[in-house]
Amino acid sequence: MRYGHFDDARREYVITHPDTPLPWINYLGSEEYFGIISNTAGGYSFYRDARLRRLTRYRYNNAPLDLGGRYVYLRDDVSGDFWSPSWQPTQRELEDYACRHGLGYSIISSRYQGISAETLYFVPGGETLEIWRVRVTNERAEPAKLSLFSSIEFCLWDAQDDATNFQRNYSVGEVEVEDGVIYHKTEYRERRDHFAFFACSEPLAGFDTQRDAFLGPYRSWDRPITVERGASSNSIAHGWQPSGSHHVRLEIGPGETKEVIFLLGYAENPRDAKFDPPGSQTIDKRLVRPTIDRYLQPAVVAEAFEALRARWTDLLGICQAQTGNEHVDRMVNVWNPYQCMVTFNMSRSASLFESGIGRGMGFRDTSQDLLGFVHMIPSRARERLIDVASTQLPTGGAYHQYQPLTKRGNNDVGSGFNDDPAWLVLAVAAYLKETGDTSILDVAVPYDNRPGTERPLYEHLQRSIVYTLERRGPHGLPLIGRADWNDCLNLNCFSETPGESFQTTENRSGGVAESVFIAGLFVLAANDLAEIAALRGDGAEAARCISAAAEMRDVVAQHGWDGAWFRRAYDFYGRPVGSAENDEGQIFIEPQGMCIMAGIGLDDGRARVALDSVRQRLATPHGIVVLQPAFTRYHLHLGEISTYPGGYKENAGVFCHTNPWVMIAETRVGNGDGALDYYLRINPSAREDLSEIHRGEPYVYAQMIAGKDAATPGEAKNTWLTGTAAWNFTAISQWILGIRPEHAGLRIDPCVPAAWGDFTLTRRFRGATYRIAVRKHAGASGRVTRLRVDGRTVGGNLAPLPASPGADIEVEAFVEATP
Ligand code: GLC
Ligand code: GLC
């Protein structure tokens, strides 16, 4: 069943049942100020770092799962009845409930007893604040006397400390209230220069800043005493739980609409100008006040919202497809790039499954996220590449993550993942192919952020390659280290202590565990670096990379092939993993996708054989599972992978991140039907009808869909923050639809189902707009062999770089009837 529908024209998903199987969320903000918001207004906000600058509180693992958010309450001051227009937390029976999740905004609307309310939530561009614009319409025949209450609960900045350090935190909370604005200023008296503000456009009947005064003792958000009695108590928080609530009285005539604006924001003062008057303990509000005043004006809000919509129209215009398949078109044109933006911003920090406390920016994660983002805002991708590379270690290795606020690498989630450095090469290559901006290679970038260690980015890439070459095992394959892409394949851990982290515990030394997956990844990266070296005229390096890639390819051919698929690895003792010799975990998806993407097995037919094995053994209606047979017990020498019950996560779940690798592999062997078939199995829009089984949002990819061994096959988890977003975008746009930026031009190499006829694509690239018409007879399964570019025939399938920026380039691409 469905819980809503796509509104393609407005680029919104419209949820019409508030009680979705799980909270279905959206993101607010895309620069420095962010929030997550569920379809019933749950969620929280933060400035840049979800751990260190959390503005509002949220309790994960709560019951109900999604409680605490940006709630407004309405109260009929005549009857005393009150409700939440967003359904939660009061859960009244609403009419016409709808939550429209759009790009960077959500609109939640409903009607109750003749009163309609619509709240628009968004973050205006360039600002560190969020707007809640509430419109209340009286659809009754008589005038209505209503009270409107806002509510939030402040977080004392460091979300980890806030959730644990109660002996201190119950005594430090401080606020100020001035001219109707609530300022949260915990720790501002000492070392913090920042505070939060919560403002309202209307004169107040009252306010509250102490949570227990607002809710009343032993009450929850479903029946705050303040709302029940229709009067605030003007409480001022001293310790305990600082919160914010405004009370506005509304008299609305029949048919009339009143608009009320609330602002929640983050502000900083210069360290030496924190207080007004100086020497006092009162926040100096002179810097922030003009911003607050500005956004409390309806016209400014309306304009900022239009600007946000226009911004997305522009961003999405970079790559548009009209294929006639609605699931392809809406994901490629709207939702997949949107999710790519979110993953680029958040890495794996804040979602319904990521607490904002656990993980910063992952080295490999952010490098891969960039693949789906770079075409949208290359300048931000450039900045990110420099940030990531600045955390690289002098060995070429990497910290596994860094904190966005400090930009410093750390080992909190482990170290020594030997695949990490290779992803940086892929990311820089993608940036160069998209932009042609080779100047980035000369940027002086430090190692481990240490001043004095700066070397050109180009050298960082070289060290990434050398890192792998210097760490090879007895078969000549790359040593796996802590783990490779699969964090849970821990071949050196041998952990026997309950609760111990597989990522940070000391590895056993002396082993020879090797990864076939890293070998494939290395071939891709080395070939990318060879092209980059050639661009720089560094022929010697190009030659070195090409021969290193060729050598690794031979090693895979010799030691990575199991007979009908690529092996996964060799364990600590040098025994094969992912082999017919094993009793469980005989075949893994990752090396099939990665090795074939790298071109291994294309010339000797093994690629096709491996893909047939994938289809027979790993493919399910809900996507391709990681491995088979699932591990049924704990394997000490394999680590975390065997801790998950079968069918979940890395133990034979559909780990969606890996599926696009197989889609790309299918295009490499020319199987457009197979590639699109896999694409549609995990495409969220194509799974919309299964929402009661899938349970996650039908507009974004999930990291994992439970596999066939699970008790709940087809159930999605970890939606939003996953490399699945970038890789699916890459698979569908670059390999299936086939529009691929390269150093020398735009490759037009679709590999689509035979049944498809003509289709069109638009791609802005290097300052020009390519309008591409693919000419294809339904039934033809061949590839593009010739183009007509602005009327001139070009052999092959590479549309040349634009002669002049701003050009409009018409391309016709002709698909031959036979391969
Ligand atoms: C998670 C991690 C990612 C890893 C994957 C497989 O998605 O964020 O880095 O590659 O799991 O273990
Ligand atoms: C993988 C899992 C992720 C987990 C990490 C560390 O990346 O997918 O959920 O946090 O491993 O165990």
Coordinates of N, CA and C in Angstrom, one line a residue, residues 345-492:
N345 N 26.3 16.8 2.4 CA 26.3 17.7 3.5 C 26.5 17.0 4.9
M346 N 25.8 15.8 5.0 CA 25.7 15.2 6.3 C 26.7 14.1 6.5
S347 N 27.3 13.6 5.4 CA 28.0 12.3 5.5 C 27.1 11.3 6.2
R348 N 27.6 10.7 7.3 CA 26.7 9.7 7.9 C 26.4 10.2 9.3
S349 N 26.2 11.6 9.5 CA 26.1 12.1 10.8 C 24.6 12.1 11.3
A350 N 23.7 12.7 10.7 CA 22.4 12.9 11.3 C 21.3 12.4 10.4
S351 N 20.6 11.4 10.9 CA 19.4 10.9 10.2 C 18.5 10.3 11.3
L352 N 17.6 9.5 10.9 CA 16.8 8.8 11.9 C 17.6 7.5 12.4
F353 N 18.6 7.2 11.7 CA 19.4 6.0 12.0 C 20.8 6.4 12.5
E354 N 21.2 7.6 12.3 CA 22.5 8.1 12.7 C 22.3 9.3 13.7
S355 N 22.8 9.1 14.9 CA 22.4 10.0 16.0 C 23.0 11.4 15.9
G356 N 23.9 11.6 15.0 CA 24.6 12.9 15.0 C 25.7 12.9 16.0
I357 N 25.9 11.9 16.7 CA 26.9 11.9 17.7 C 28.0 10.9 17.3
G358 N 27.6 9.8 16.6 CA 28.6 8.7 16.4 C 29.6 9.0 15.3
R359 N 29.2 9.5 14.2 CA 30.2 9.6 13.1 C 30.3 11.0 12.5
G360 N 31.5 11.3 12.2 CA 31.7 12.6 11.5 C 31.7 12.4 10.0
M361 N 32.6 13.0 9.3 CA 32.7 12.8 7.8 C 33.6 11.7 7.6
G362 N 33.1 10.6 7.0 CA 34.0 9.5 6.7 C 34.9 9.8 5.5
F363 N 36.1 9.3 5.5 CA 37.0 9.6 4.4 C 36.5 8.9 3.1
R364 N 36.2 7.6 3.3 CA 35.7 6.9 2.1 C 34.2 7.4 1.7
D365 N 33.5 7.6 2.8 CA 32.1 7.9 2.5 C 31.9 9.3 1.8
T366 N 32.6 10.3 2.3 CA 32.5 11.6 1.7 C 33.1 11.6 0.3
S367 N 34.2 10.8 0.1 CA 34.8 10.7 -1.3 C 33.8 10.1 -2.2
Q368 N 33.0 9.2 -1.8 CA 32.0 8.6 -2.7 C 30.8 9.5 -2.9
D369 N 30.4 10.1 -1.8 CA 29.3 11.0 -1.9 C 29.5 12.1 -3.0
L370 N 30.7 12.5 -3.0 CA 31.1 13.5 -4.0 C 30.8 13.1 -5.4
L371 N 30.8 11.8 -5.7 CA 30.6 11.4 -7.1 C 29.2 11.7 -7.6
G372 N 28.2 11.8 -6.6 CA 26.9 12.2 -7.0 C 26.6 13.6 -6.8
F373 N 27.5 14.4 -6.4 CA 27.3 15.8 -6.0 C 28.1 16.8 -6.9
V374 N 29.2 16.3 -7.4 CA 30.2 17.2 -8.0 C 29.6 18.0 -9.1
H375 N 28.6 17.5 -9.9 CA 28.1 18.2 -11.0 C 27.2 19.4 -10.5
M376 N 26.8 19.3 -9.3 CA 25.8 20.3 -8.8 C 26.5 21.6 -8.4
I377 N 27.4 21.5 -7.4 CA 28.2 22.6 -6.9 C 29.7 22.3 -6.9
P378 N 30.3 22.3 -8.0 CA 31.7 21.9 -8.0 C 32.6 22.7 -7.1
S379 N 32.3 23.9 -6.8 CA 33.2 24.7 -5.9 C 33.2 24.1 -4.5
R380 N 32.0 23.6 -4.1 CA 32.0 23.0 -2.7 C 32.6 21.6 -2.8
A381 N 32.5 20.9 -3.9 CA 33.2 19.7 -4.0 C 34.7 19.9 -3.9
R382 N 35.2 21.0 -4.5 CA 36.6 21.3 -4.5 C 37.1 21.5 -3.1
E383 N 36.3 22.3 -2.4 CA 36.6 22.6 -1.0 C 36.7 21.3 -0.1
R384 N 35.7 20.4 -0.4 CA 35.6 19.2 0.4 C 36.9 18.3 0.1
L385 N 37.3 18.3 -1.2 CA 38.4 17.5 -1.6 C 39.6 17.9 -0.8
I386 N 39.8 19.2 -0.7 CA 41.0 19.7 0.0 C 40.9 19.4 1.5
D387 N 39.7 19.5 2.1 CA 39.5 19.2 3.5 C 39.8 17.7 3.7
V388 N 39.3 16.9 2.9 CA 39.6 15.4 3.1 C 41.1 15.1 2.9
A389 N 41.6 15.6 1.8 CA 43.0 15.3 1.6 C 43.9 15.9 2.7
S390 N 43.5 17.0 3.3 CA 44.3 17.6 4.4 C 44.3 16.7 5.6
T391 N 43.4 15.7 5.7 CA 43.5 14.7 6.8 C 44.3 13.5 6.5
Q392 N 44.7 13.4 5.2 CA 45.4 12.2 4.8 C 46.8 12.1 5.6
L393 N 47.2 10.9 5.8 CA 48.4 10.7 6.6 C 49.6 10.7 5.6
P394 N 50.8 11.0 6.1 CA 52.0 11.0 5.2 C 52.2 9.7 4.5
T395 N 51.8 8.6 5.1 CA 51.9 7.3 4.5 C 51.1 7.1 3.2
G396 N 50.1 8.0 3.1 CA 49.1 7.9 2.0 C 47.8 7.3 2.6
G397 N 47.9 6.7 3.8 CA 46.7 6.2 4.5 C 45.8 7.3 5.0
A398 N 44.8 6.9 5.7 CA 43.8 7.9 6.1 C 43.3 7.6 7.5
Y399 N 42.9 8.7 8.1 CA 41.9 8.6 9.3 C 40.6 8.1 8.6
H400 N 39.9 7.4 9.4 CA 38.6 6.9 8.8 C 37.6 8.0 8.8
Q401 N 37.7 9.0 9.6 CA 36.8 10.1 9.6 C 37.4 11.4 10.2
Y402 N 36.7 12.5 10.0 CA 37.1 13.8 10.6 C 35.8 14.5 11.0
Q403 N 36.0 15.4 12.0 CA 34.9 16.2 12.5 C 34.7 17.4 11.6
P404 N 33.5 17.7 11.1 CA 33.3 18.8 10.2 C 33.7 20.2 10.8
L405 N 33.5 20.3 12.1 CA 33.7 21.6 12.8 C 35.2 21.9 12.9
T406 N 36.0 20.9 13.2 CA 37.4 21.1 13.4 C 38.2 20.7 12.2
K407 N 37.6 19.9 11.3 CA 38.3 19.4 10.1 C 39.5 18.5 10.5
R408 N 39.6 18.0 11.7 CA 40.7 17.2 12.1 C 40.3 15.7 12.0
G409 N 41.2 14.9 11.5 CA 40.9 13.5 11.5 C 41.0 12.8 12.8
N410 N 40.3 11.7 13.0 CA 40.4 11.0 14.3 C 40.2 9.5 14.1
N411 N 40.6 8.7 15.1 CA 40.5 7.3 15.0 C 39.3 6.8 15.7
D412 N 38.3 7.6 16.1 CA 37.2 7.2 16.9 C 36.4 6.0 16.3
V413 N 36.3 6.0 15.0 CA 35.6 4.8 14.4 C 36.6 3.9 13.7
G414 N 37.8 3.9 14.2 CA 38.8 2.9 13.7 C 39.8 3.6 12.7
S415 N 40.7 2.8 12.4 CA 41.8 3.2 11.4 C 42.3 2.1 10.7
G416 N 43.1 2.4 9.7 CA 43.7 1.3 8.9 C 42.8 0.5 8.0
F417 N 41.8 1.2 7.5 CA 40.9 0.6 6.5 C 41.7 0.8 5.1
N418 N 42.1 -0.2 4.6 CA 43.1 -0.1 3.5 C 42.5 0.4 2.2
D419 N 41.2 0.4 2.1 CA 40.6 1.0 0.8 C 40.5 2.5 0.8
D420 N 40.6 3.1 2.0 CA 40.3 4.5 2.1 C 41.0 5.4 1.1
P421 N 42.3 5.3 1.0 CA 43.0 6.3 0.1 C 42.6 6.2 -1.3
A422 N 42.2 5.0 -1.8 CA 41.9 4.9 -3.2 C 40.6 5.7 -3.6
W423 N 39.7 5.9 -2.7 CA 38.5 6.6 -3.0 C 38.8 8.1 -3.3
L424 N 39.8 8.6 -2.6 CA 40.2 10.0 -2.9 C 40.6 10.2 -4.3
V425 N 41.2 9.2 -4.9 CA 41.7 9.3 -6.3 C 40.4 9.3 -7.2
L426 N 39.5 8.4 -6.9 CA 38.2 8.4 -7.7 C 37.5 9.8 -7.6
A427 N 37.5 10.3 -6.4 CA 36.7 11.6 -6.2 C 37.4 12.7 -6.9
V428 N 38.7 12.8 -6.8 CA 39.4 13.9 -7.5 C 39.3 13.7 -9.0
A429 N 39.3 12.5 -9.5 CA 39.2 12.2 -10.9 C 37.8 12.7 -11.4
A430 N 36.8 12.4 -10.6 CA 35.4 12.8 -10.9 C 35.3 14.3 -11.0
Y431 N 36.0 15.0 -10.1 CA 35.9 16.5 -10.1 C 36.6 17.0 -11.3
L432 N 37.7 16.4 -11.7 CA 38.5 16.9 -12.9 C 37.7 16.6 -14.1
K433 N 37.0 15.5 -14.2 CA 36.3 15.2 -15.4 C 35.1 16.1 -15.5
E434 N 34.5 16.4 -14.4 CA 33.3 17.3 -14.4 C 33.8 18.8 -14.8
T435 N 34.8 19.2 -14.2 CA 35.1 20.7 -14.3 C 36.3 21.0 -15.2
G436 N 37.2 20.1 -15.4 CA 38.5 20.4 -16.2 C 39.4 21.3 -15.4
D437 N 39.1 21.5 -14.1 CA 39.9 22.4 -13.3 C 41.2 21.8 -12.7
T438 N 42.2 21.7 -13.6 CA 43.4 20.9 -13.2 C 44.2 21.7 -12.1
S439 N 43.8 23.0 -11.9 CA 44.6 23.8 -10.9 C 44.5 23.2 -9.5
I440 N 43.4 22.4 -9.3 CA 43.3 21.8 -8.0 C 44.5 20.9 -7.7
L441 N 45.1 20.3 -8.7 CA 46.2 19.3 -8.5 C 47.4 20.0 -7.9
D442 N 47.5 21.3 -8.1 CA 48.7 22.1 -7.6 C 48.4 22.7 -6.2
V443 N 47.2 22.6 -5.7 CA 46.9 23.2 -4.4 C 47.8 22.5 -3.3
A444 N 48.5 23.3 -2.5 CA 49.3 22.8 -1.5 C 48.5 22.3 -0.3
V445 N 48.5 21.0 -0.1 CA 47.6 20.4 0.9 C 48.5 19.7 2.0
P446 N 48.2 20.0 3.3 CA 49.0 19.4 4.3 C 48.7 17.9 4.5
Y447 N 49.5 17.2 5.2 CA 49.2 15.8 5.7 C 48.8 16.0 7.1
D448 N 47.8 15.3 7.5 CA 47.3 15.2 8.9 C 47.2 16.7 9.4
N449 N 46.8 17.6 8.6 CA 46.6 19.0 9.0 C 47.8 19.7 9.6
R450 N 49.0 19.1 9.4 CA 50.1 19.7 10.1 C 50.8 20.7 9.2
P451 N 50.8 22.0 9.7 CA 51.5 23.0 9.0 C 52.9 22.6 8.6
G452 N 53.4 23.0 7.5 CA 54.7 22.7 7.1 C 54.8 21.4 6.2
T453 N 53.7 20.6 6.2 CA 53.8 19.4 5.5 C 53.1 19.5 4.1
E454 N 52.8 20.7 3.7 CA 52.0 20.9 2.5 C 52.7 20.4 1.2
R455 N 52.0 19.6 0.5 CA 52.4 19.1 -0.8 C 51.3 19.2 -1.8
P456 N 51.6 19.3 -3.1 CA 50.5 19.4 -4.1 C 49.5 18.3 -4.0
L457 N 48.2 18.6 -4.2 CA 47.2 17.5 -4.1 C 47.6 16.3 -5.0
Y458 N 48.2 16.6 -6.1 CA 48.6 15.5 -7.0 C 49.5 14.5 -6.3
E459 N 50.4 15.0 -5.4 CA 51.2 14.1 -4.7 C 50.4 13.2 -3.7
H460 N 49.4 13.8 -3.1 CA 48.5 13.0 -2.3 C 47.9 11.8 -3.0
L461 N 47.6 12.1 -4.3 CA 47.0 11.0 -5.0 C 48.0 9.9 -5.3
Q462 N 49.2 10.4 -5.6 CA 50.3 9.4 -5.8 C 50.5 8.6 -4.6
R463 N 50.5 9.2 -3.4 CA 50.7 8.5 -2.2 C 49.6 7.5 -1.9
S464 N 48.4 7.9 -2.4 CA 47.3 6.9 -2.2 C 47.6 5.6 -2.9
I465 N 48.1 5.8 -4.1 CA 48.4 4.6 -4.9 C 49.5 3.8 -4.3
V466 N 50.6 4.5 -3.9 CA 51.7 3.9 -3.3 C 51.3 3.1 -2.0
Y467 N 50.4 3.7 -1.3 CA 49.9 3.1 -0.1 C 49.5 1.6 -0.3
T468 N 48.7 1.4 -1.4 CA 48.3 0.1 -1.7 C 49.4 -0.8 -2.1
L469 N 50.2 -0.2 -3.0 CA 51.4 -1.0 -3.6 C 52.3 -1.5 -2.5
E470 N 52.4 -0.6 -1.4 CA 53.4 -1.0 -0.4 C 52.7 -2.0 0.6
R471 N 51.5 -2.3 0.5 CA 50.8 -3.2 1.4 C 50.1 -4.3 0.7
R472 N 50.9 -5.2 0.2 CA 50.4 -6.4 -0.5 C 50.8 -7.6 0.2
G473 N 49.9 -8.6 0.0 CA 50.1 -9.9 0.7 C 50.8 -10.9 -0.1
P474 N 50.8 -12.2 0.3 CA 51.5 -13.3 -0.3 C 51.0 -13.5 -1.8
H475 N 49.7 -13.3 -2.0 CA 49.3 -13.5 -3.4 C 49.5 -12.2 -4.3
G476 N 50.0 -11.2 -3.7 CA 50.2 -9.9 -4.5 C 49.0 -9.1 -4.4
L477 N 48.0 -9.5 -3.7 CA 46.7 -8.7 -3.5 C 46.9 -7.7 -2.4
P478 N 46.2 -6.6 -2.4 CA 46.3 -5.6 -1.3 C 45.9 -6.2 0.0
L479 N 46.7 -5.9 1.0 CA 46.3 -6.3 2.4 C 45.0 -5.5 2.8
I480 N 44.2 -6.2 3.5 CA 42.9 -5.6 3.8 C 43.0 -4.6 5.0
G481 N 43.9 -4.8 5.9 CA 44.0 -3.9 7.1 C 42.8 -4.2 8.0
R482 N 42.3 -3.1 8.6 CA 41.1 -3.2 9.5 C 39.9 -3.8 8.7
A483 N 39.7 -3.3 7.5 CA 38.6 -3.8 6.7 C 38.7 -3.0 5.4
D484 N 38.0 -3.4 4.4 CA 37.9 -2.5 3.2 C 36.5 -1.9 3.2
W485 N 36.0 -1.7 2.0 CA 34.6 -1.0 1.9 C 33.7 -1.7 2.9
N486 N 33.7 -3.0 3.1 CA 32.8 -3.7 4.0 C 33.4 -3.6 5.4
D487 N 33.0 -2.6 6.1 CA 33.5 -2.3 7.5 C 33.4 -3.6 8.4
C488 N 32.6 -4.5 8.0 CA 32.3 -5.6 8.9 C 33.0 -6.9 8.6
L489 N 33.8 -6.8 7.5 CA 34.6 -8.0 7.1 C 36.0 -7.8 7.8
N490 N 36.0 -8.2 9.1 CA 37.2 -7.9 9.9 C 38.1 -9.1 10.0
L491 N 39.0 -9.2 9.1 CA 39.8 -10.5 9.0 C 40.9 -10.6 10.0
N492 N 41.2 -9.5 10.6 CA 42.4 -9.5 11.6 C 42.0 -9.2 13.0

